Short mmCIF file of C-alpha atoms in Angstrom, two decimals:
data_model
loop_
_atom_site.label_atom_id
_atom_site.label_comp_id
_atom_site.label_asym_id
_atom_site.label_seq_id
_atom_site.Cartn_x
_atom_site.Cartn_y
_atom_site.Cartn_z
CA MET A 191 25.07 14.52 -42.75
CA THR A 192 21.42 13.57 -41.29
CA GLY A 193 22.32 9.85 -41.35
CA GLY A 194 25.09 10.62 -38.35
CA GLN A 195 22.47 13.23 -36.43
CA SER A 196 19.75 10.78 -37.35
CA GLY A 197 21.05 8.31 -35.54
CA THR A 198 22.57 9.41 -32.74
CA PRO A 199 19.14 9.75 -31.39
CA ARG A 200 17.99 7.29 -32.35
CA LEU A 201 20.77 5.23 -30.06
CA LYS A 202 19.75 7.84 -27.59
CA THR A 203 16.32 6.57 -27.55
CA ALA A 204 17.40 2.59 -27.98
CA GLU A 205 19.32 3.03 -24.94
CA ALA A 206 16.09 5.09 -22.71
CA THR A 207 14.23 2.04 -23.90
CA SER A 208 16.80 -0.34 -22.63
CA VAL A 209 16.72 0.81 -19.47
CA ASN A 210 13.35 1.39 -18.79
CA ARG A 211 13.13 -2.13 -19.60
CA ARG A 212 15.13 -2.47 -17.55
CA GLU A 213 13.60 -0.80 -15.01
CA GLN A 214 10.72 -2.12 -15.72
CA ILE A 215 11.05 -5.51 -15.27
CA LEU A 216 13.44 -4.93 -11.77
CA GLU A 217 9.76 -3.93 -11.25
CA ALA A 218 8.16 -6.73 -11.77
CA ALA A 219 11.11 -8.76 -10.23
CA VAL A 220 9.98 -7.65 -6.57
CA VAL A 221 7.25 -7.85 -7.31
CA VAL A 222 7.19 -12.03 -8.86
CA PHE A 223 10.21 -12.86 -6.21
CA ALA A 224 7.57 -11.02 -2.22
CA GLU A 225 4.90 -12.80 -3.44
CA HIS A 226 6.19 -16.80 -4.89
CA GLY A 227 9.19 -16.34 -2.83
CA TYR A 228 12.26 -16.85 -4.97
CA PHE A 229 12.48 -20.59 -5.59
CA ARG A 230 8.75 -20.90 -6.52
CA ALA A 231 8.93 -17.68 -8.96
CA THR A 232 10.26 -18.13 -12.25
CA THR A 233 10.71 -15.47 -15.23
CA ALA A 234 7.93 -15.69 -17.16
CA GLN A 235 5.86 -14.39 -14.45
CA VAL A 236 8.24 -11.90 -14.75
CA ALA A 237 8.00 -11.36 -18.03
CA GLU A 238 4.47 -11.41 -18.56
CA LYS A 239 4.07 -9.20 -15.50
CA VAL A 240 6.23 -6.87 -18.40
CA GLY A 241 4.95 -7.88 -21.27
CA ILE A 242 7.55 -9.32 -22.59
CA SER A 243 9.11 -12.40 -23.77
CA GLN A 244 11.12 -14.61 -20.91
CA PRO A 245 14.74 -14.35 -23.42
CA TYR A 246 14.14 -10.21 -23.46
CA ILE A 247 14.71 -11.70 -19.79
CA PHE A 248 18.19 -13.42 -20.61
CA LYS A 249 19.43 -10.16 -22.17
CA LEU A 250 19.71 -8.13 -20.15
CA PHE A 251 20.12 -10.38 -16.44
CA LYS A 252 21.79 -13.93 -17.43
CA ASN A 253 20.17 -16.01 -14.96
CA LYS A 254 16.70 -15.27 -12.36
CA GLU A 255 19.37 -15.57 -8.74
CA GLU A 256 20.95 -12.51 -11.13
CA LEU A 257 17.90 -10.95 -11.64
CA PHE A 258 16.55 -12.20 -7.65
CA VAL A 259 20.65 -9.92 -6.68
CA ALA A 260 19.49 -7.11 -8.67
CA ALA A 261 15.84 -6.48 -7.60
CA LEU A 262 18.08 -7.20 -3.98
CA ASP A 263 20.01 -4.57 -4.34
CA ARG A 264 17.87 -2.19 -5.64
CA ALA A 265 16.05 -2.81 -2.83
CA PHE A 266 19.27 -1.83 -0.15
CA GLU A 267 20.46 1.23 -2.17
CA ARG A 268 16.33 2.98 -1.67
CA ILE A 269 16.76 2.07 1.95
CA ILE A 270 20.43 4.24 1.19
CA ARG A 271 19.12 6.32 -0.50
CA SER A 272 15.92 7.54 2.10
CA PHE A 273 18.42 7.25 4.14
CA GLN A 274 21.10 9.55 3.57
CA SER A 275 18.42 12.29 2.67
CA VAL A 276 17.76 12.61 6.41
CA THR A 277 18.26 15.71 8.23
CA ALA A 278 17.18 15.82 11.88
CA SER A 279 18.80 17.03 15.31
CA PRO A 280 20.49 14.63 17.33
CA GLY A 281 17.78 14.77 19.55
CA GLU A 282 15.47 13.85 16.49
CA LEU A 283 18.31 11.43 14.04
CA LEU A 284 17.11 7.66 15.22
CA ASN A 285 13.09 8.89 15.57
CA GLU A 286 13.30 10.16 12.44
CA THR A 287 15.60 7.38 10.71
CA ILE A 288 12.87 5.08 12.67
CA ARG A 289 9.76 7.32 10.64
CA VAL A 290 10.95 7.03 6.81
CA TYR A 291 11.56 3.60 7.60
CA GLU A 292 8.44 2.69 7.88
CA GLN A 293 7.11 4.76 5.45
CA LEU A 294 9.48 2.55 3.14
CA MET A 295 7.68 -0.45 4.49
CA GLU A 296 4.43 1.40 3.63
CA THR A 297 5.33 2.48 0.29
CA HIS A 298 7.28 -0.71 -0.67
CA PRO A 299 7.01 -4.27 0.57
CA SER A 300 7.96 -6.45 -1.28
CA GLU A 301 11.08 -5.33 -1.59
CA ILE A 302 11.36 -5.27 2.72
CA VAL A 303 9.98 -9.18 1.66
CA LEU A 304 12.34 -9.56 -0.92
CA GLN A 305 15.25 -8.07 1.58
CA VAL A 306 13.68 -11.16 4.38
CA GLN A 307 13.53 -13.74 2.28
CA ALA A 308 16.65 -12.79 0.62
CA PHE A 309 18.07 -14.26 4.23
CA GLY A 310 17.35 -17.62 4.47
CA ILE A 311 18.70 -18.87 1.26
CA ARG A 312 21.51 -20.07 1.06
CA ASP A 313 22.97 -19.58 -2.38
CA GLU A 314 26.58 -17.10 -2.22
CA ALA A 315 25.48 -15.05 -4.56
CA ILE A 316 22.42 -13.37 -3.05
CA ARG A 317 24.17 -14.07 0.42
CA GLN A 318 26.89 -11.93 -0.29
CA ALA A 319 24.41 -9.45 -2.49
CA VAL A 320 22.74 -8.94 1.89
CA GLN A 321 25.95 -9.13 3.06
CA LYS A 322 27.19 -5.37 0.93
CA GLY A 323 24.22 -4.44 1.43
CA MET A 324 23.77 -4.31 5.13
CA GLN A 325 26.20 -3.93 5.42
CA GLU A 326 26.08 -0.26 3.28
CA VAL A 327 22.76 0.81 5.47
CA ILE A 328 24.77 -0.60 8.83
CA ARG A 329 27.37 2.52 7.36
CA LEU A 330 25.71 5.16 6.98
CA VAL A 331 22.72 5.05 9.80
CA GLU A 332 26.63 4.79 12.24
CA GLY A 333 27.83 7.57 10.52
CA LYS A 334 24.67 9.53 10.77
CA PHE A 335 24.86 8.08 14.20
CA ILE A 336 28.01 9.17 15.32
CA ALA A 337 28.02 13.14 13.23
CA ALA A 338 25.02 13.89 15.21
CA GLY A 339 27.07 12.95 18.17
CA ILE A 340 24.63 10.77 19.80
CA ALA A 341 26.37 8.67 22.73
CA ASN A 342 26.86 4.36 21.69
CA PRO A 343 26.36 5.28 18.06
CA GLU A 344 27.58 1.33 17.14
CA VAL A 345 24.75 0.51 20.47
CA GLU A 346 22.43 2.58 19.00
CA VAL A 347 22.72 0.81 15.59
CA SER A 348 22.51 -2.28 16.69
CA THR A 349 19.68 -1.70 18.44
CA PHE A 350 18.36 0.06 14.77
CA MET A 351 19.22 -2.45 13.20
CA ALA A 352 17.55 -5.78 15.64
CA ASN A 353 14.47 -3.21 15.81
CA GLY A 354 14.32 -2.88 11.67
CA MET A 355 14.25 -7.08 11.39
CA LEU A 356 11.58 -6.65 13.77
CA CYS A 357 9.72 -4.33 12.13
CA ASN A 358 9.92 -6.89 8.52
CA ILE A 359 9.27 -9.78 10.22
CA ALA A 360 6.31 -8.16 11.76
CA MET A 361 5.48 -7.14 8.30
CA VAL A 362 5.78 -10.59 6.60
CA LEU A 363 3.94 -12.41 9.42
CA GLU A 364 0.97 -9.71 9.03
CA MET A 365 2.00 -9.27 12.97
CA PRO A 366 2.33 -6.47 14.08
CA SER A 367 1.51 -6.84 17.16
CA LEU A 368 5.45 -7.62 16.95
CA LYS A 369 6.79 -4.53 16.37
CA PRO A 370 9.46 -3.48 18.50
CA LYS A 371 7.34 0.28 21.10
CA HIS A 372 9.83 2.62 21.20
CA LEU A 373 9.55 5.05 24.12
CA LYS A 374 8.50 9.47 22.71
CA LEU A 375 11.50 11.67 23.80
CA ASP A 376 10.79 14.32 25.13
#
């Protein structure tokens, strides 16, 4: 009786530790990839940042590409969760969505850098992850704009996404003067 009962908590603890370790690896991977770029970053650097052995990374991710894609997916998931939580009146929805994205740029800059890097990587799995993430963001924002009754939602989403990309480039190049200028809507 004690074997079955005591085995279950240990199994749950091991699963929780594995999930936590995976999160630590992804957090470290985002930082390492943002600092060094995809091609110069190594899984050894990620392992060192987490304080684990490199082989442990390969228990969870079969290669560097899979690790990068998982980190990229995580970055897009954060954007999607943030945009899902946006609530504002139709007149303030665009401004609130911009504010939320600017906040993400401040709190998770390495994830933004990771996305900018991914745009230039010709690897098929990475390209597909970027396409999927961008499509999900566009679909979510457009759905919110349509629900709010914003006129020409596809144009507004396109402008919003273009401005977001320019914000990303301005951040990565450390050129705040490139950031889009917004009119204050009264």
